[in-house]
Coordinates of C-alpha atoms in Angstrom, one line a residue:
M1 CA -128.9 97.8 98.8
G2 CA -128.4 100.2 95.8
L3 CA -130.3 102.9 97.7
F4 CA -127.3 103.3 100.0
L5 CA -124.5 103.5 97.4
F6 CA -123.2 107.0 97.4
S7 CA -122.0 108.6 94.1
A8 CA -118.4 110.0 94.0
C9 CA -118.8 113.7 93.8
G10 CA -116.3 114.9 96.3
N11 CA -112.5 115.3 95.6
E12 CA -109.4 116.2 97.7
A13 CA -109.6 119.8 96.7
E14 CA -113.2 120.2 97.8
T15 CA -112.4 118.3 101.0
A16 CA -109.6 120.6 101.8
Q17 CA -111.7 123.7 101.1
E18 CA -114.7 122.5 103.1
P19 CA -113.6 120.3 106.0
G20 CA -117.2 120.1 107.3
H21 CA -120.0 118.7 105.2
R22 CA -117.9 117.9 102.0
E23 CA -115.3 115.9 103.9
E24 CA -118.1 113.8 105.5
E25 CA -119.8 113.3 102.1
A26 CA -116.6 112.2 100.3
H27 CA -115.8 109.5 102.8
E28 CA -119.4 108.1 102.8
E29 CA -118.7 106.8 99.3
E30 CA -115.9 104.5 100.5
S31 CA -118.3 101.7 101.5
P32 CA -121.8 100.7 100.4
A33 CA -124.3 101.2 103.2
S34 CA -121.9 103.1 105.4
A35 CA -122.1 106.4 107.2
E36 CA -120.0 108.7 109.2
L37 CA -120.8 111.5 111.6
T38 CA -118.9 114.4 113.2
E39 CA -119.0 114.5 117.0
E40 CA -121.5 117.3 116.8
Q41 CA -123.8 115.4 114.4
Y42 CA -123.4 112.3 116.6
Q43 CA -124.7 114.3 119.6
V44 CA -127.5 116.0 117.7
A45 CA -128.8 112.6 116.4
G46 CA -129.0 111.4 120.0
I47 CA -127.1 108.2 119.2
A48 CA -126.3 105.7 121.9
L49 CA -124.4 102.4 121.5
G50 CA -124.8 99.0 123.0
K51 CA -124.3 95.3 122.5
P52 CA -126.8 92.6 121.8
Q53 CA -127.9 90.8 125.0
L54 CA -129.3 87.4 125.8
R55 CA -132.9 88.0 127.0
N56 CA -135.9 85.8 127.8
L57 CA -138.4 86.6 125.1
S58 CA -141.6 84.8 124.4
N59 CA -143.6 84.3 121.2
T60 CA -146.8 86.2 121.8
L61 CA -150.3 85.4 120.6
T62 CA -152.5 88.5 120.4
L63 CA -156.2 87.9 121.0
T64 CA -159.4 89.9 121.5
G65 CA -162.3 89.2 123.7
K66 CA -164.6 90.7 126.4
L67 CA -165.3 90.7 130.1
D68 CA -167.8 88.0 131.0
L69 CA -169.6 86.5 134.0
P70 CA -170.4 82.9 134.9
P71 CA -174.1 82.0 134.5
Q72 CA -174.6 81.8 138.2
N73 CA -173.6 85.5 138.5
M74 CA -176.2 86.8 136.1
A75 CA -180.0 86.8 136.5
S76 CA -182.9 87.8 134.2
V77 CA -186.0 88.9 136.1
T78 CA -189.4 88.2 134.7
A79 CA -193.0 88.3 135.9
P80 CA -193.9 84.6 136.1
L81 CA -197.6 85.1 135.4
G82 CA -197.3 88.4 133.6
G83 CA -199.4 91.5 134.5
F84 CA -199.4 95.3 134.6
I85 CA -196.4 97.1 136.1
R86 CA -197.6 99.4 138.9
K87 CA -194.4 100.6 140.3
T88 CA -190.7 100.4 139.6
Q89 CA -187.8 102.3 141.2
V90 CA -184.5 101.1 139.7
L91 CA -182.4 102.3 136.8
E92 CA -179.6 100.8 134.8
G93 CA -176.4 100.9 136.9
T94 CA -178.3 100.7 140.2
Y95 CA -176.6 98.4 142.8
V96 CA -179.2 96.1 144.5
K97 CA -179.0 93.5 147.2
K98 CA -180.7 90.2 147.1
G99 CA -184.3 90.6 148.0
D100 CA -184.5 94.3 147.2
L101 CA -187.8 95.4 145.6
L102 CA -187.5 96.0 141.8
A103 CA -191.1 96.5 140.8
T104 CA -194.7 95.6 141.6
I105 CA -197.0 93.7 139.3
E106 CA -200.8 93.7 139.2
N107 CA -202.7 90.7 137.7
P108 CA -206.3 89.5 138.3
E109 CA -205.0 85.9 138.0
F110 CA -203.2 86.5 141.3
V111 CA -206.6 86.9 143.0
T112 CA -208.0 83.8 141.4
L113 CA -205.0 81.7 142.4
Q114 CA -205.1 82.8 146.0
E115 CA -208.9 82.2 146.1
D116 CA -208.5 78.7 144.7
Y117 CA -205.8 77.9 147.2
L118 CA -207.9 79.1 150.2
K119 CA -210.9 77.1 149.0
E120 CA -208.9 74.0 148.5
K121 CA -207.1 74.4 151.8
N122 CA -210.3 74.7 153.8
R123 CA -211.6 71.7 152.0
L124 CA -208.5 69.8 152.8
D125 CA -208.8 70.7 156.5
Y126 CA -212.3 69.3 156.5
L127 CA -211.3 66.2 154.6
E128 CA -208.4 65.6 157.0
L129 CA -210.9 65.4 159.9
E130 CA -213.2 63.2 157.9
Y131 CA -210.3 60.9 156.9
K132 CA -209.3 60.4 160.5
R133 CA -212.9 59.7 161.5
Q134 CA -213.4 57.2 158.7
Q135 CA -210.1 55.6 159.6
E136 CA -211.3 55.0 163.2
L137 CA -214.7 53.6 162.0
H138 CA -212.9 51.4 159.6
E139 CA -210.6 50.0 162.2
E140 CA -213.7 49.3 164.5
Q141 CA -215.4 47.8 161.4
V142 CA -218.3 50.1 161.8
S143 CA -218.2 51.7 158.3
S144 CA -217.7 49.8 155.0
A145 CA -214.3 49.5 153.3
K146 CA -215.7 51.3 150.2
T147 CA -216.7 54.4 152.2
Y148 CA -213.3 54.5 153.8
Q149 CA -211.5 54.1 150.5
Q150 CA -213.5 56.9 148.9
T151 CA -212.6 59.2 151.7
V152 CA -208.9 58.4 151.5
A153 CA -208.9 58.9 147.7
E154 CA -210.7 62.3 148.0
Y155 CA -208.4 63.4 150.8
R156 CA -205.2 62.6 148.8
S157 CA -206.6 64.2 145.7
V158 CA -207.3 67.5 147.4
Q159 CA -204.0 67.3 149.2
A160 CA -202.2 67.1 145.9
R161 CA -204.3 70.0 144.6
V162 CA -203.3 72.1 147.6
Q163 CA -199.6 71.3 147.2
A164 CA -199.8 72.2 143.5
L165 CA -201.4 75.6 144.3
E166 CA -198.8 76.2 146.9
E167 CA -196.1 75.8 144.3
R168 CA -197.8 78.1 141.9
L169 CA -198.1 80.7 144.6
A170 CA -194.5 80.3 145.5
I171 CA -193.6 81.2 141.9
I172 CA -195.2 84.6 142.4
G173 CA -193.7 85.1 145.8
I174 CA -196.6 84.1 148.1
T175 CA -195.9 81.5 150.7
N176 CA -198.5 79.5 152.6
G177 CA -197.9 81.3 155.8
S178 CA -198.0 84.8 154.3
L179 CA -201.3 84.1 152.6
R180 CA -203.0 82.8 155.8
S181 CA -201.9 85.9 157.8
A182 CA -202.8 88.5 155.1
K183 CA -205.6 89.4 152.8
I184 CA -205.8 88.4 149.2
R185 CA -203.6 90.6 147.1
R186 CA -203.8 91.7 143.4
I187 CA -200.5 93.5 143.4
L188 CA -197.4 91.5 144.1
P189 CA -193.6 92.5 144.4
L190 CA -190.7 91.4 142.2
H191 CA -187.5 91.0 144.2
A192 CA -183.9 90.9 143.2
P193 CA -182.8 87.2 143.1
L194 CA -179.1 88.1 143.6
E195 CA -176.8 91.0 144.6
G196 CA -175.3 93.1 141.8
Y197 CA -175.7 95.9 139.3
I198 CA -178.8 96.4 137.2
T199 CA -177.5 96.1 133.6
Y200 CA -180.9 96.2 131.7
V201 CA -184.3 97.7 132.4
K202 CA -187.4 97.4 130.3
A203 CA -190.3 98.1 132.8
D204 CA -192.5 101.2 132.4
V205 CA -195.3 101.9 134.8
G206 CA -198.7 100.8 133.3
Q207 CA -197.0 98.5 130.8
Y208 CA -198.4 95.0 130.4
V209 CA -195.7 92.3 130.4
A210 CA -195.9 88.7 129.4
P211 CA -194.3 85.9 131.5
T212 CA -191.5 85.7 128.8
D213 CA -190.6 89.4 128.9
V214 CA -187.3 90.2 130.6
L215 CA -187.8 93.2 132.8
F216 CA -184.4 93.5 134.5
R217 CA -181.0 91.9 134.2
I218 CA -178.7 91.8 137.2
A219 CA -175.0 91.1 137.1
D220 CA -173.0 90.2 140.1
T221 CA -169.6 91.6 138.9
E222 CA -167.7 90.1 141.9
H223 CA -166.4 87.3 139.7
L224 CA -165.8 88.8 136.3
H225 CA -163.5 86.9 134.0
V226 CA -161.8 87.4 130.6
E227 CA -163.4 85.6 127.7
L228 CA -161.1 85.4 124.7
T229 CA -161.8 84.4 121.1
V230 CA -159.1 82.1 119.8
F231 CA -158.8 80.9 116.2
E232 CA -158.8 77.1 115.7
K233 CA -155.2 77.2 114.3
D234 CA -153.9 78.8 117.6
L235 CA -155.8 76.5 120.0
T236 CA -153.0 73.9 120.4
S237 CA -150.7 76.7 121.6
L238 CA -152.8 77.3 124.7
K239 CA -153.0 75.4 127.9
K240 CA -154.6 75.7 131.3
G241 CA -152.6 77.9 133.7
Q242 CA -151.0 80.1 131.0
A243 CA -150.5 83.7 131.8
V244 CA -152.5 86.4 130.0
R245 CA -151.9 90.1 129.9
Y246 CA -154.8 92.2 128.8
S247 CA -155.9 95.8 128.4
L248 CA -159.3 97.5 128.5
P249 CA -160.6 100.3 126.3
G250 CA -158.5 103.5 126.9
E251 CA -155.5 101.6 128.2
S252 CA -152.4 101.8 126.0
A253 CA -150.5 98.8 127.5
A254 CA -151.6 95.3 128.5
Q255 CA -150.7 95.6 132.2
R256 CA -153.6 93.6 133.7
E257 CA -153.0 90.0 134.4
A258 CA -155.1 86.8 134.2
T259 CA -154.7 83.0 134.0
I260 CA -156.3 80.6 131.6
F261 CA -158.7 78.3 133.5
L262 CA -161.0 76.9 130.8
I263 CA -160.6 76.2 127.1
G264 CA -163.8 75.7 125.2
K265 CA -164.5 72.5 123.2
E266 CA -167.0 73.9 120.7
I267 CA -165.8 75.5 117.5
S268 CA -168.0 78.3 116.1
P269 CA -168.9 78.6 112.4
E270 CA -166.1 81.2 112.2
R271 CA -163.7 78.5 113.4
T272 CA -163.0 80.1 116.8
V273 CA -163.1 78.8 120.3
R274 CA -163.8 80.6 123.6
V275 CA -161.1 80.6 126.2
H276 CA -161.7 81.8 129.8
A277 CA -159.2 83.4 132.1
H278 CA -159.4 84.3 135.8
M279 CA -158.5 88.0 136.5
E280 CA -155.6 88.3 139.1
E281 CA -157.2 91.4 140.5
E282 CA -161.0 91.4 140.3
D283 CA -162.7 94.8 140.0
K284 CA -166.4 94.7 140.5
D285 CA -166.8 98.3 139.1
L286 CA -166.0 97.0 135.6
A287 CA -168.9 96.1 133.4
P288 CA -169.5 92.8 131.7
G289 CA -169.2 93.0 127.9
M290 CA -166.2 95.4 128.0
Y291 CA -163.8 94.9 125.1
V292 CA -160.5 93.3 125.9
Q293 CA -157.2 93.1 124.0
A294 CA -154.9 90.4 125.3
Q295 CA -151.5 88.8 124.8
V296 CA -150.5 85.3 125.7
A297 CA -146.9 84.3 126.1
L298 CA -146.5 80.9 124.3
D299 CA -142.9 80.0 125.2
D300 CA -139.9 81.5 127.0
K301 CA -136.4 81.2 125.7
Q302 CA -133.1 83.1 125.8
V303 CA -132.3 84.8 122.5
L304 CA -129.9 87.4 121.2
A305 CA -131.8 90.7 121.3
L306 CA -131.5 94.4 120.7
P307 CA -133.9 97.3 121.6
E308 CA -136.6 97.7 119.0
A309 CA -135.3 101.2 118.3
A310 CA -132.0 99.7 117.1
V311 CA -133.6 97.9 114.1
V312 CA -134.7 100.0 111.1
Q313 CA -136.9 99.0 108.1
E314 CA -136.0 99.7 104.5
N315 CA -137.4 98.1 101.4
N316 CA -139.1 95.3 103.4
A317 CA -135.8 94.4 105.0
S318 CA -134.4 95.0 108.5
F319 CA -131.0 96.5 109.4
V320 CA -128.9 97.6 112.3
F321 CA -125.9 99.9 112.4
L322 CA -122.6 98.6 113.6
Y323 CA -120.1 101.1 115.0
T324 CA -116.8 100.6 113.2
G325 CA -114.7 103.1 115.1
Q326 CA -113.5 106.7 114.6
E327 CA -110.8 108.4 112.4
Q328 CA -109.3 111.8 112.3
E329 CA -110.0 113.3 109.0
G330 CA -108.6 116.8 108.6
D331 CA -109.8 118.9 111.5
A332 CA -112.7 116.6 112.3
L333 CA -112.9 113.3 114.2
M334 CA -115.4 111.1 112.3
K335 CA -117.4 108.3 113.8
K336 CA -118.1 105.5 111.3
F337 CA -121.0 103.1 111.0
R338 CA -121.8 100.2 108.7
M339 CA -125.3 99.0 107.9
V340 CA -125.8 95.3 108.7
P341 CA -128.8 93.2 107.5
V342 CA -130.6 91.2 110.2
E343 CA -133.5 88.9 110.5
R344 CA -136.1 89.9 113.1
G345 CA -137.5 87.2 115.5
V346 CA -139.6 87.4 118.7
E347 CA -140.6 90.8 119.9
Q348 CA -141.6 91.6 123.4
G349 CA -141.2 94.3 126.0
G350 CA -139.4 96.8 123.7
F351 CA -136.8 94.2 122.6
V352 CA -136.5 92.2 119.4
Q353 CA -134.7 89.0 118.6
V354 CA -132.0 89.5 115.9
A355 CA -130.1 87.1 113.7
L356 CA -126.9 88.7 112.5
P357 CA -124.8 87.7 109.5
A358 CA -121.8 85.3 110.0
G359 CA -118.6 87.2 110.8
V360 CA -120.2 89.9 112.9
D361 CA -118.7 89.7 116.4
T362 CA -121.7 90.3 118.7
A363 CA -119.5 90.1 121.8
A364 CA -117.1 92.9 120.7
G365 CA -119.3 94.9 118.4
N366 CA -121.1 98.0 119.4
F367 CA -124.4 98.7 117.7
V368 CA -126.6 101.9 117.5
I369 CA -129.4 101.2 120.0
K370 CA -130.8 104.7 119.9
G371 CA -131.0 107.2 117.0
A372 CA -130.8 104.5 114.3
Y373 CA -133.6 106.2 112.2
S374 CA -131.8 109.5 112.5
L375 CA -128.7 107.8 111.1
L376 CA -130.7 106.3 108.2
S377 CA -132.2 109.6 107.4
K378 CA -128.7 111.2 107.3
M379 CA -127.6 108.5 104.9
R380 CA -130.5 109.1 102.6
N381 CA -130.0 112.9 102.6
A382 CA -126.3 112.4 101.8
E383 CA -127.2 110.1 98.9
E384 CA -129.6 112.6 97.5
E385 CA -127.1 115.4 97.7
G386 CA -124.5 113.2 96.1
G387 CA -126.8 112.4 93.2
H388 CA -127.3 116.1 92.4
H389 CA -123.5 116.7 91.7

């Protein structure tokens, strides 16, 4: 507190000669960490007075994270049998509907697969007739049991082969009916498996792609949610249903709202856990992966609070200014203030919890709630000027 003790450099004669600045400086020495202002200085400093109020303030946990999508709202598109890209017509950011054409793929294996299927299907049709014929002969005991059993085995084997080929054709988008009614094709389409935005494209015309290569990624942003990264030590403070306020890049305040719906159970090597929150107002124009800064209110209690602007910092300590009244000094009416140490608590919404020393009447006392730093600066200047005398 030694910083705020003002040296005695003024005297009565000086005060009488200079009722302005000198009078103010002389009286500032009367009390450690005290200050006084003329009415004009009071107005210039923009000082406003107020009393501490009981307010509902919450301890707040600040977190970072990103916008994310559930797995069912994302899709990676590949060419199941690989091949050469012959046509593509979408770019990153394109909005597509389910079933829209993304690209066409050419692969000689498509021809072989269709050819094998048609051969086996024709063979199955023949064996089905033979199976029925042998069944009738067997029932009439005309043919031997061995011949009938061989026919049944062959029929079932080819039937299984045809079913397997149908499944392989379905993977590349060819159904049984479409193959029967159309010619064998070497170029096949890739369709969008869901509706959404194209977020990734790696498909150039003429490029050969393997079955494992991801050509497109699609994100259905209808159900974006907030994924937060929470340190292990803070995990017990969170619970399902808690309110989250968050902001996106470029937003100064956390005005967007979400609600925690899932708390992860796996702790990463960095000792963090993922926590998911539903957005109160979904916006499908946002992009998954966008950075998020969030605040979670941990509890809600009534505490004695002042505006943040009322509390000043000095030498790693916090202070407020208590208005102690006004006195006529010579020709000037001086407004007097005393610096009071406080302990800061919860901060939220522009207010800060304050613990005042015993003996300070919070009900009757008026505190500087605006212009506190101007008053502190005035005190410093007065001390420096006092030290030069």
